[in-house]
PDB file of C-alpha atoms in Angstrom:
ATOM      1  CA  MET O  48       0.000   0.000   0.000  1.00 45.00           C
ATOM      2  CA  GLU O  49       1.333   3.430  -0.842  1.00 46.00           C
ATOM      3  CA  ASN O  50       2.615   5.581   1.982  1.00 49.00           C
ATOM      4  CA  SER O  51       0.073   8.399   1.408  1.00 49.00           C
ATOM      5  CA  PRO O  52      -3.424   6.888   1.739  1.00 59.00           C
ATOM      6  CA  ASN O  53      -5.129  10.206   2.579  1.00 70.00           C
ATOM      7  CA  CYS O  54      -5.921   9.389   6.211  1.00 77.00           C
ATOM      8  CA  GLN O  55      -8.419  11.977   7.323  1.00 85.00           C
ATOM      9  CA  ASP O  56      -7.871  11.497  11.054  1.00 95.00           C
ATOM     10  CA  ILE O  57      -4.604  10.329  12.621  1.00 97.00           C
ATOM     11  CA  PHE O  58      -4.210   9.109  16.200  1.00 98.00           C
ATOM     12  CA  ILE O  59      -1.032   8.267  18.125  1.00 98.00           C
ATOM     13  CA  LEU O  60      -1.214   5.209  20.398  1.00 99.00           C
ATOM     14  CA  SER O  61       1.448   5.313  23.087  1.00 98.00           C
ATOM     15  CA  GLY O  62       2.373   4.208  26.590  1.00 98.00           C
ATOM     16  CA  GLN O  63       3.227   0.751  27.853  1.00 98.00           C
ATOM     17  CA  SER O  64       1.902  -2.807  27.633  1.00 98.00           C
ATOM     18  CA  ASN O  65      -1.787  -2.171  28.258  1.00 98.00           C
ATOM     19  CA  MET O  66      -1.752   0.161  25.260  1.00 98.00           C
ATOM     20  CA  SER O  67       0.247  -2.157  23.043  1.00 98.00           C
ATOM     21  CA  GLY O  68      -2.130  -4.903  24.153  1.00 98.00           C
ATOM     22  CA  ARG O  69      -1.987  -8.199  26.003  1.00 98.00           C
ATOM     23  CA  GLY O  70      -5.651  -9.079  25.678  1.00 98.00           C
ATOM     24  CA  GLY O  71      -6.011 -12.720  24.691  1.00 97.00           C
ATOM     25  CA  VAL O  72      -2.367 -13.549  25.468  1.00 97.00           C
ATOM     26  CA  VAL O  73      -2.195 -16.898  27.244  1.00 93.00           C
ATOM     27  CA  THR O  74       0.619 -18.933  28.755  1.00 90.00           C
ATOM     28  CA  LEU O  75       1.111 -22.546  27.732  1.00 88.00           C
ATOM     29  CA  ASP O  76       3.034 -25.074  29.839  1.00 83.00           C
ATOM     30  CA  ASN O  77       3.816 -22.325  32.365  1.00 77.00           C
ATOM     31  CA  ARG O  78       6.310 -20.681  30.019  1.00 81.00           C
ATOM     32  CA  THR O  79       5.261 -20.268  26.367  1.00 89.00           C
ATOM     33  CA  ARG O  80       3.155 -17.176  25.733  1.00 92.00           C
ATOM     34  CA  ILE O  81       0.956 -16.904  22.663  1.00 95.00           C
ATOM     35  CA  TRP O  82      -1.916 -14.746  21.453  1.00 97.00           C
ATOM     36  CA  ASP O  83      -5.154 -16.701  20.997  1.00 96.00           C
ATOM     37  CA  GLN O  84      -5.949 -14.723  17.804  1.00 97.00           C
ATOM     38  CA  VAL O  85      -9.481 -13.867  18.885  1.00 98.00           C
ATOM     39  CA  VAL O  86     -10.461 -10.369  17.774  1.00 98.00           C
ATOM     40  CA  PRO O  87     -13.467  -8.628  19.358  1.00 98.00           C
ATOM     41  CA  GLU O  88     -16.355  -7.860  17.050  1.00 98.00           C
ATOM     42  CA  GLU O  89     -16.136  -4.233  18.142  1.00 98.00           C
ATOM     43  CA  ALA O  90     -12.789  -3.938  16.326  1.00 98.00           C
ATOM     44  CA  ASN O  91     -14.444  -4.244  12.904  1.00 97.00           C
ATOM     45  CA  PRO O  92     -14.950  -0.885  11.147  1.00 95.00           C
ATOM     46  CA  PRO O  93     -18.267   0.054   9.544  1.00 94.00           C
ATOM     47  CA  ALA O  94     -18.797  -0.709   5.869  1.00 91.00           C
ATOM     48  CA  SER O  95     -16.974   1.673   3.502  1.00 88.00           C
ATOM     49  CA  CYS O  96     -14.599   2.773   6.291  1.00 93.00           C
ATOM     50  CA  LEU O  97     -10.914   1.957   6.481  1.00 96.00           C
ATOM     51  CA  ILE O  98      -8.534   1.786   9.448  1.00 97.00           C
ATOM     52  CA  LEU O  99      -4.818   1.846   8.682  1.00 97.00           C
ATOM     53  CA  ARG O 100      -1.751   1.454  10.850  1.00 98.00           C
ATOM     54  CA  LEU O 101       1.744   2.834  10.381  1.00 98.00           C
ATOM     55  CA  SER O 102       4.154  -0.100  10.355  1.00 98.00           C
ATOM     56  CA  ALA O 103       7.622  -0.154  11.890  1.00 98.00           C
ATOM     57  CA  GLU O 104       8.900   0.519   8.364  1.00 98.00           C
ATOM     58  CA  LEU O 105       6.746   3.693   8.203  1.00 97.00           C
ATOM     59  CA  GLN O 106       4.363   2.233   5.637  1.00 97.00           C
ATOM     60  CA  TRP O 107       0.584   2.414   5.852  1.00 97.00           C
ATOM     61  CA  GLU O 108      -1.182  -0.938   5.889  1.00 97.00           C
ATOM     62  CA  ILE O 109      -4.583  -2.300   6.821  1.00 97.00           C
ATOM     63  CA  ALA O 110      -4.870  -2.253  10.618  1.00 98.00           C
ATOM     64  CA  LYS O 111      -5.391  -5.582  12.312  1.00 98.00           C
ATOM     65  CA  GLU O 112      -4.609  -7.080  15.672  1.00 98.00           C
ATOM     66  CA  PRO O 113      -2.127  -7.112  17.182  1.00 98.00           C
ATOM     67  CA  LEU O 114      -1.530  -3.472  16.268  1.00 98.00           C
ATOM     68  CA  HIS O 115       1.849  -3.326  18.011  1.00 98.00           C
ATOM     69  CA  TYR O 116       3.328  -6.619  16.803  1.00 98.00           C
ATOM     70  CA  ASP O 117       6.305  -4.953  15.090  1.00 98.00           C
ATOM     71  CA  ILE O 118       6.661  -2.053  17.523  1.00 98.00           C
ATOM     72  CA  ASP O 119       6.580  -3.775  20.915  1.00 98.00           C
ATOM     73  CA  HIS O 120       8.340  -6.630  19.166  1.00 94.00           C
ATOM     74  CA  ASP O 121      10.194  -8.123  22.133  1.00 92.00           C
ATOM     75  CA  LYS O 122       6.881  -9.104  23.749  1.00 95.00           C
ATOM     76  CA  VAL O 123       3.891 -11.213  22.751  1.00 97.00           C
ATOM     77  CA  CYS O 124       1.232  -8.701  21.778  1.00 98.00           C
ATOM     78  CA  GLY O 125      -2.504  -9.273  21.651  1.00 98.00           C
ATOM     79  CA  VAL O 126      -5.584  -7.073  21.716  1.00 98.00           C
ATOM     80  CA  GLY O 127      -5.198  -3.495  22.920  1.00 98.00           C
ATOM     81  CA  PRO O 128      -7.667  -0.606  22.954  1.00 98.00           C
ATOM     82  CA  GLY O 129      -6.543   1.072  19.719  1.00 98.00           C
ATOM     83  CA  LEU O 130      -8.434  -0.821  17.025  1.00 98.00           C
ATOM     84  CA  VAL O 131     -11.669  -0.933  19.022  1.00 98.00           C
ATOM     85  CA  PHE O 132     -11.281   2.805  19.609  1.00 98.00           C
ATOM     86  CA  ALA O 133     -10.940   3.518  15.887  1.00 98.00           C
ATOM     87  CA  ALA O 134     -13.859   1.305  14.836  1.00 98.00           C
ATOM     88  CA  SER O 135     -16.086   2.667  17.609  1.00 97.00           C
ATOM     89  CA  PHE O 136     -15.150   6.232  16.695  1.00 97.00           C
ATOM     90  CA  LEU O 137     -16.204   5.634  13.098  1.00 96.00           C
ATOM     91  CA  ARG O 138     -19.502   4.089  14.190  1.00 96.00           C
ATOM     92  CA  LEU O 139     -20.277   6.959  16.542  1.00 95.00           C
ATOM     93  CA  LEU O 140     -19.606   9.515  13.824  1.00 93.00           C
ATOM     94  CA  LYS O 141     -21.906   7.695  11.428  1.00 91.00           C
ATOM     95  CA  GLU O 142     -24.627   7.689  14.066  1.00 91.00           C
ATOM     96  CA  LYS O 143     -24.276  11.471  14.194  1.00 88.00           C
ATOM     97  CA  GLY O 144     -24.561  11.723  10.427  1.00 86.00           C
ATOM     98  CA  GLU O 145     -20.897  12.591   9.915  1.00 84.00           C
ATOM     99  CA  GLU O 146     -18.427  10.973   7.564  1.00 75.00           C
ATOM    100  CA  THR O 147     -14.812  10.032   8.145  1.00 81.00           C
ATOM    101  CA  ASN O 148     -13.758   7.237   5.827  1.00 86.00           C
ATOM    102  CA  THR O 149     -10.132   6.594   6.701  1.00 93.00           C
ATOM    103  CA  ILE O 150      -8.393   6.612  10.075  1.00 96.00           C
ATOM    104  CA  GLY O 151      -4.667   6.224  10.563  1.00 97.00           C
ATOM    105  CA  LEU O 152      -3.279   4.724  13.774  1.00 98.00           C
ATOM    106  CA  VAL O 153       0.352   5.252  14.787  1.00 98.00           C
ATOM    107  CA  PRO O 154       1.348   2.510  17.261  1.00 98.00           C
ATOM    108  CA  CYS O 155       4.214   3.577  19.560  1.00 98.00           C
ATOM    109  CA  ALA O 156       3.666   1.821  22.918  1.00 98.00           C
ATOM    110  CA  ILE O 157       6.389  -0.290  24.500  1.00 98.00           C
ATOM    111  CA  GLY O 158       5.687  -2.671  27.370  1.00 98.00           C
ATOM    112  CA  GLY O 159       7.315  -2.264  30.767  1.00 98.00           C
ATOM    113  CA  THR O 160       8.390   1.349  30.263  1.00 98.00           C
ATOM    114  CA  SER O 161       8.505   4.100  32.868  1.00 98.00           C
ATOM    115  CA  ILE O 162       7.659   7.745  32.198  1.00 98.00           C
ATOM    116  CA  VAL O 163      11.399   8.404  32.602  1.00 98.00           C
ATOM    117  CA  GLU O 164      11.986   6.393  29.422  1.00 98.00           C
ATOM    118  CA  TRP O 165       9.549   8.648  27.563  1.00 98.00           C
ATOM    119  CA  GLU O 166      11.380  11.882  28.345  1.00 98.00           C
ATOM    120  CA  LYS O 167      12.252  14.181  25.460  1.00 98.00           C
ATOM    121  CA  GLY O 168      15.592  13.259  23.938  1.00 98.00           C
ATOM    122  CA  GLY O 169      15.232   9.591  24.799  1.00 98.00           C
ATOM    123  CA  ARG O 170      14.889   6.821  22.223  1.00 98.00           C
ATOM    124  CA  LEU O 171      11.199   6.090  22.810  1.00 98.00           C
ATOM    125  CA  TYR O 172      10.169   9.741  22.741  1.00 98.00           C
ATOM    126  CA  GLU O 173      12.110  10.531  19.582  1.00 98.00           C
ATOM    127  CA  GLN O 174      10.836   7.392  17.876  1.00 98.00           C
ATOM    128  CA  MET O 175       7.246   8.383  18.664  1.00 98.00           C
ATOM    129  CA  ILE O 176       7.709  11.944  17.391  1.00 98.00           C
ATOM    130  CA  ASN O 177       9.385  10.734  14.208  1.00 98.00           C
ATOM    131  CA  ARG O 178       6.629   8.204  13.558  1.00 98.00           C
ATOM    132  CA  ALA O 179       3.944  10.839  14.075  1.00 98.00           C
ATOM    133  CA  LYS O 180       5.653  13.243  11.692  1.00 97.00           C
ATOM    134  CA  SER O 181       6.038  10.505   9.103  1.00 97.00           C
ATOM    135  CA  ALA O 182       2.334   9.684   9.391  1.00 97.00           C
ATOM    136  CA  LEU O 183       1.441  13.295   8.632  1.00 96.00           C
ATOM    137  CA  ARG O 184       3.533  13.593   5.482  1.00 93.00           C
ATOM    138  CA  GLY O 185       0.803  12.101   3.339  1.00 84.00           C
ATOM    139  CA  GLY O 186      -1.819  14.538   4.565  1.00 88.00           C
ATOM    140  CA  GLY O 187      -4.503  14.204   7.161  1.00 91.00           C
ATOM    141  CA  THR O 188      -4.811  15.787  10.577  1.00 95.00           C
ATOM    142  CA  LEU O 189      -3.381  14.675  13.890  1.00 97.00           C
ATOM    143  CA  LYS O 190      -6.455  14.346  16.086  1.00 97.00           C
ATOM    144  CA  ALA O 191      -5.205  13.069  19.451  1.00 98.00           C
ATOM    145  CA  LEU O 192      -2.628  11.222  21.498  1.00 98.00           C
ATOM    146  CA  LEU O 193      -4.048   8.146  23.242  1.00 99.00           C
ATOM    147  CA  TRP O 194      -1.867   7.481  26.301  1.00 99.00           C
ATOM    148  CA  TYR O 195      -2.010   4.501  28.662  1.00 99.00           C
ATOM    149  CA  GLN O 196       0.993   4.293  30.973  1.00 98.00           C
ATOM    150  CA  GLY O 197       1.912   4.489  34.637  1.00 98.00           C
ATOM    151  CA  GLU O 198       2.093   0.972  36.008  1.00 98.00           C
ATOM    152  CA  SER O 199       5.898   0.956  35.883  1.00 98.00           C
ATOM    153  CA  ASP O 200       5.935   4.148  37.954  1.00 98.00           C
ATOM    154  CA  ALA O 201       3.618   2.702  40.598  1.00 98.00           C
ATOM    155  CA  VAL O 202       6.296   0.380  41.967  1.00 98.00           C
ATOM    156  CA  THR O 203       8.212   2.843  44.176  1.00 98.00           C
ATOM    157  CA  LYS O 204       7.306   5.899  46.201  1.00 98.00           C
ATOM    158  CA  GLU O 205      10.008   7.975  44.512  1.00 98.00           C
ATOM    159  CA  LEU O 206       8.729   7.265  41.006  1.00 98.00           C
ATOM    160  CA  ALA O 207       5.117   7.853  42.029  1.00 98.00           C
ATOM    161  CA  GLU O 208       5.897  11.199  43.669  1.00 98.00           C
ATOM    162  CA  ALA O 209       7.680  12.468  40.556  1.00 98.00           C
ATOM    163  CA  TYR O 210       5.106  11.133  38.113  1.00 98.00           C
ATOM    164  CA  GLN O 211       2.799  14.118  37.739  1.00 98.00           C
ATOM    165  CA  THR O 212       5.618  16.559  37.010  1.00 98.00           C
ATOM    166  CA  ARG O 213       7.215  14.220  34.498  1.00 98.00           C
ATOM    167  CA  LEU O 214       3.903  13.473  32.800  1.00 98.00           C
ATOM    168  CA  GLU O 215       3.005  17.150  32.480  1.00 98.00           C
ATOM    169  CA  ARG O 216       6.391  17.835  30.922  1.00 98.00           C
ATOM    170  CA  PHE O 217       5.935  14.914  28.533  1.00 98.00           C
ATOM    171  CA  PHE O 218       2.523  16.120  27.324  1.00 98.00           C
ATOM    172  CA  THR O 219       3.850  19.659  26.879  1.00 98.00           C
ATOM    173  CA  ASP O 220       6.905  18.471  24.952  1.00 98.00           C
ATOM    174  CA  VAL O 221       4.817  16.294  22.619  1.00 98.00           C
ATOM    175  CA  ARG O 222       2.576  19.193  21.685  1.00 98.00           C
ATOM    176  CA  TYR O 223       5.531  21.504  21.133  1.00 98.00           C
ATOM    177  CA  ASP O 224       7.509  19.084  18.977  1.00 98.00           C
ATOM    178  CA  LEU O 225       4.478  18.184  16.865  1.00 98.00           C
ATOM    179  CA  LYS O 226       3.511  21.857  16.523  1.00 98.00           C
ATOM    180  CA  ALA O 227       0.086  21.014  17.920  1.00 97.00           C
ATOM    181  CA  GLU O 228      -0.361  23.170  21.004  1.00 96.00           C
ATOM    182  CA  ASN O 229      -4.000  22.155  21.449  1.00 96.00           C
ATOM    183  CA  LEU O 230      -3.593  18.456  20.659  1.00 98.00           C
ATOM    184  CA  PRO O 231      -6.196  16.527  22.679  1.00 98.00           C
ATOM    185  CA  ILE O 232      -4.735  13.859  24.952  1.00 98.00           C
ATOM    186  CA  LEU O 233      -6.876  10.891  25.956  1.00 98.00           C
ATOM    187  CA  GLN O 234      -5.384   9.248  29.023  1.00 98.00           C
ATOM    188  CA  VAL O 235      -6.387   5.932  30.584  1.00 98.00           C
ATOM    189  CA  LYS O 236      -6.044   5.868  34.362  1.00 98.00           C
ATOM    190  CA  ILE O 237      -4.328   2.700  35.519  1.00 98.00           C
ATOM    191  CA  THR O 238      -5.703  -0.171  37.535  1.00 98.00           C
ATOM    192  CA  GLY O 239      -4.155  -3.080  39.433  1.00 96.00           C
ATOM    193  CA  THR O 240      -2.559  -3.890  42.755  1.00 96.00           C
ATOM    194  CA  TRP O 241       0.636  -1.891  42.339  1.00 97.00           C
ATOM    195  CA  PRO O 242       2.132  -0.600  45.624  1.00 98.00           C
ATOM    196  CA  PHE O 243       1.571   3.046  44.624  1.00 98.00           C
ATOM    197  CA  CYS O 244      -1.328   2.644  42.211  1.00 98.00           C
ATOM    198  CA  GLU O 245      -3.499   5.175  44.030  1.00 98.00           C
ATOM    199  CA  GLU O 246      -0.719   7.759  43.953  1.00 98.00           C
ATOM    200  CA  ILE O 247      -0.341   7.362  40.179  1.00 98.00           C
ATOM    201  CA  ARG O 248      -4.094   7.569  39.690  1.00 98.00           C
ATOM    202  CA  ALA O 249      -4.207  10.734  41.779  1.00 98.00           C
ATOM    203  CA  ALA O 250      -1.438  12.228  39.652  1.00 98.00           C
ATOM    204  CA  GLN O 251      -3.310  11.323  36.467  1.00 98.00           C
ATOM    205  CA  SER O 252      -6.430  13.022  37.809  1.00 98.00           C
ATOM    206  CA  SER O 253      -4.513  16.159  38.803  1.00 98.00           C
ATOM    207  CA  ILE O 254      -2.749  16.941  35.524  1.00 97.00           C
ATOM    208  CA  ARG O 255      -2.471  20.710  35.135  1.00 97.00           C
ATOM    209  CA  VAL O 256      -2.100  20.575  31.363  1.00 97.00           C
ATOM    210  CA  PRO O 257      -5.288  21.671  29.554  1.00 97.00           C
ATOM    211  CA  GLY O 258      -6.934  19.391  27.045  1.00 97.00           C
ATOM    212  CA  VAL O 259      -6.256  16.105  28.841  1.00 98.00           C
ATOM    213  CA  TYR O 260      -9.293  13.819  29.005  1.00 98.00           C
ATOM    214  CA  ASN O 261      -9.360  10.841  31.348  1.00 98.00           C
ATOM    215  CA  THR O 262     -11.010   7.471  31.015  1.00 98.00           C
ATOM    216  CA  ASP O 263     -10.650   4.870  33.751  1.00 98.00           C
ATOM    217  CA  ALA O 264      -9.627   1.207  33.719  1.00 98.00           C
ATOM    218  CA  TRP O 265     -10.219   0.826  37.453  1.00 98.00           C
ATOM    219  CA  GLY O 266     -11.737  -2.520  38.411  1.00 97.00           C
ATOM    220  CA  LEU O 267     -11.734  -4.032  34.939  1.00 98.00           C
ATOM    221  CA  PRO O 268     -10.860  -7.747  34.822  1.00 98.00           C
ATOM    222  CA  LEU O 269      -7.204  -8.640  34.357  1.00 97.00           C
ATOM    223  CA  ASN O 270      -5.400 -11.593  32.833  1.00 96.00           C
ATOM    224  CA  PRO O 271      -4.140 -14.270  35.255  1.00 93.00           C
ATOM    225  CA  ASP O 272      -0.880 -12.300  35.524  1.00 92.00           C
ATOM    226  CA  ASN O 273      -2.902  -9.648  37.434  1.00 93.00           C
ATOM    227  CA  ILE O 274      -1.206  -6.965  35.361  1.00 96.00           C
ATOM    228  CA  HIS O 275      -2.726  -6.824  31.905  1.00 97.00           C
ATOM    229  CA  LEU O 276      -6.288  -6.161  30.842  1.00 98.00           C
ATOM    230  CA  THR O 277      -8.244  -9.024  29.328  1.00 98.00           C
ATOM    231  CA  ARG O 278      -9.558  -8.819  25.793  1.00 98.00           C
ATOM    232  CA  GLU O 279     -12.997  -7.925  27.124  1.00 98.00           C
ATOM    233  CA  SER O 280     -11.533  -5.186  29.310  1.00 98.00           C
ATOM    234  CA  GLN O 281      -9.553  -3.774  26.401  1.00 98.00           C
ATOM    235  CA  THR O 282     -12.763  -3.676  24.391  1.00 98.00           C
ATOM    236  CA  LYS O 283     -14.396  -1.609  27.134  1.00 98.00           C
ATOM    237  CA  VAL O 284     -11.430   0.769  27.279  1.00 98.00           C
ATOM    238  CA  GLY O 285     -11.360   1.237  23.509  1.00 98.00           C
ATOM    239  CA  THR O 286     -15.098   1.918  23.436  1.00 98.00           C
ATOM    240  CA  ALA O 287     -14.820   4.358  26.357  1.00 98.00           C
ATOM    241  CA  LEU O 288     -11.996   6.234  24.619  1.00 98.00           C
ATOM    242  CA  ALA O 289     -14.098   6.623  21.476  1.00 98.00           C
ATOM    243  CA  GLU O 290     -17.075   7.870  23.467  1.00 98.00           C
ATOM    244  CA  LYS O 291     -14.845  10.302  25.340  1.00 98.00           C
ATOM    245  CA  TYR O 292     -13.451  11.661  22.098  1.00 97.00           C
ATOM    246  CA  VAL O 293     -16.761  12.052  20.307  1.00 96.00           C
ATOM    247  CA  ASN O 294     -18.786  13.308  23.262  1.00 95.00           C
ATOM    248  CA  ASP O 295     -16.193  15.474  25.009  1.00 95.00           C
ATOM    249  CA  VAL O 296     -13.262  16.324  22.732  1.00 95.00           C
ATOM    250  CA  LEU O 297     -15.312  17.092  19.632  1.00 90.00           C
ATOM    251  CA  CYS O 298     -17.804  18.971  21.783  1.00 80.00           C
ATOM    252  CA  VAL O 299     -15.038  21.323  22.964  1.00 74.00           C
ATOM    253  CA  THR O 300     -13.086  21.648  19.718  1.00 70.00           C
ATOM    254  CA  ARG O 301     -16.203  22.380  17.697  1.00 66.00           C
ATOM    255  CA  SER O 302     -17.825  24.490  20.444  1.00 57.00           C
ATOM    256  CA  ARG O 303     -21.157  22.767  20.102  1.00 48.00           C
ATOM    257  CA  CYS O 304     -21.890  20.994  23.344  1.00 48.00           C
TER     258      CYS O 304
END
């Protein structure tokens, strides 16, 4: 597929493993991890609509699960929230009588990463910015950053206490480097039994950067590892992100609540 498919709306998917997706990943014989290859029905786009993904080689291709297979390539990836988000977004727009035919997703999430690893100047940050810029070369508009990260910073008090400041700096840097000062940011608040989970959640709720919209994964079922969201939970997160974008972000950006 050519590298300029005229994506109308482009979304960055970034963060750590629950963004890259572990839904449907199972462990065989207590050691071998595989994806069960079951894709939720909600991930299918409406008729006449197309969802693309930017590959590791910076080529547009038809989006399919697992979205992050060649990005978070050291891990076994499964279902994340990104494809369900895109398909749900398209359906919601159609219900409102609007038309967006092609969405471009830019997978960037890497499992097990701390916010420190996403600081400007670091490999992950620069890779994300470069991928986003490459996605925009063929046209289209960058619509939002979808961000799901924080579990790796919920393991120590020191990391948790510094999280809000680092996250605010990260969001500000992303907007500056992408020349998108009002870029909407859709953040998923973490869940789990991490030692400082509540502190990270509080930081996520207290972000002082405008234009950050929260959805919440709290209490959603986890895989047996007690870390990663199940396929069903990822479907709920993806749907919630789409509803948040259509009902809240578009309401503000178009000034028609």
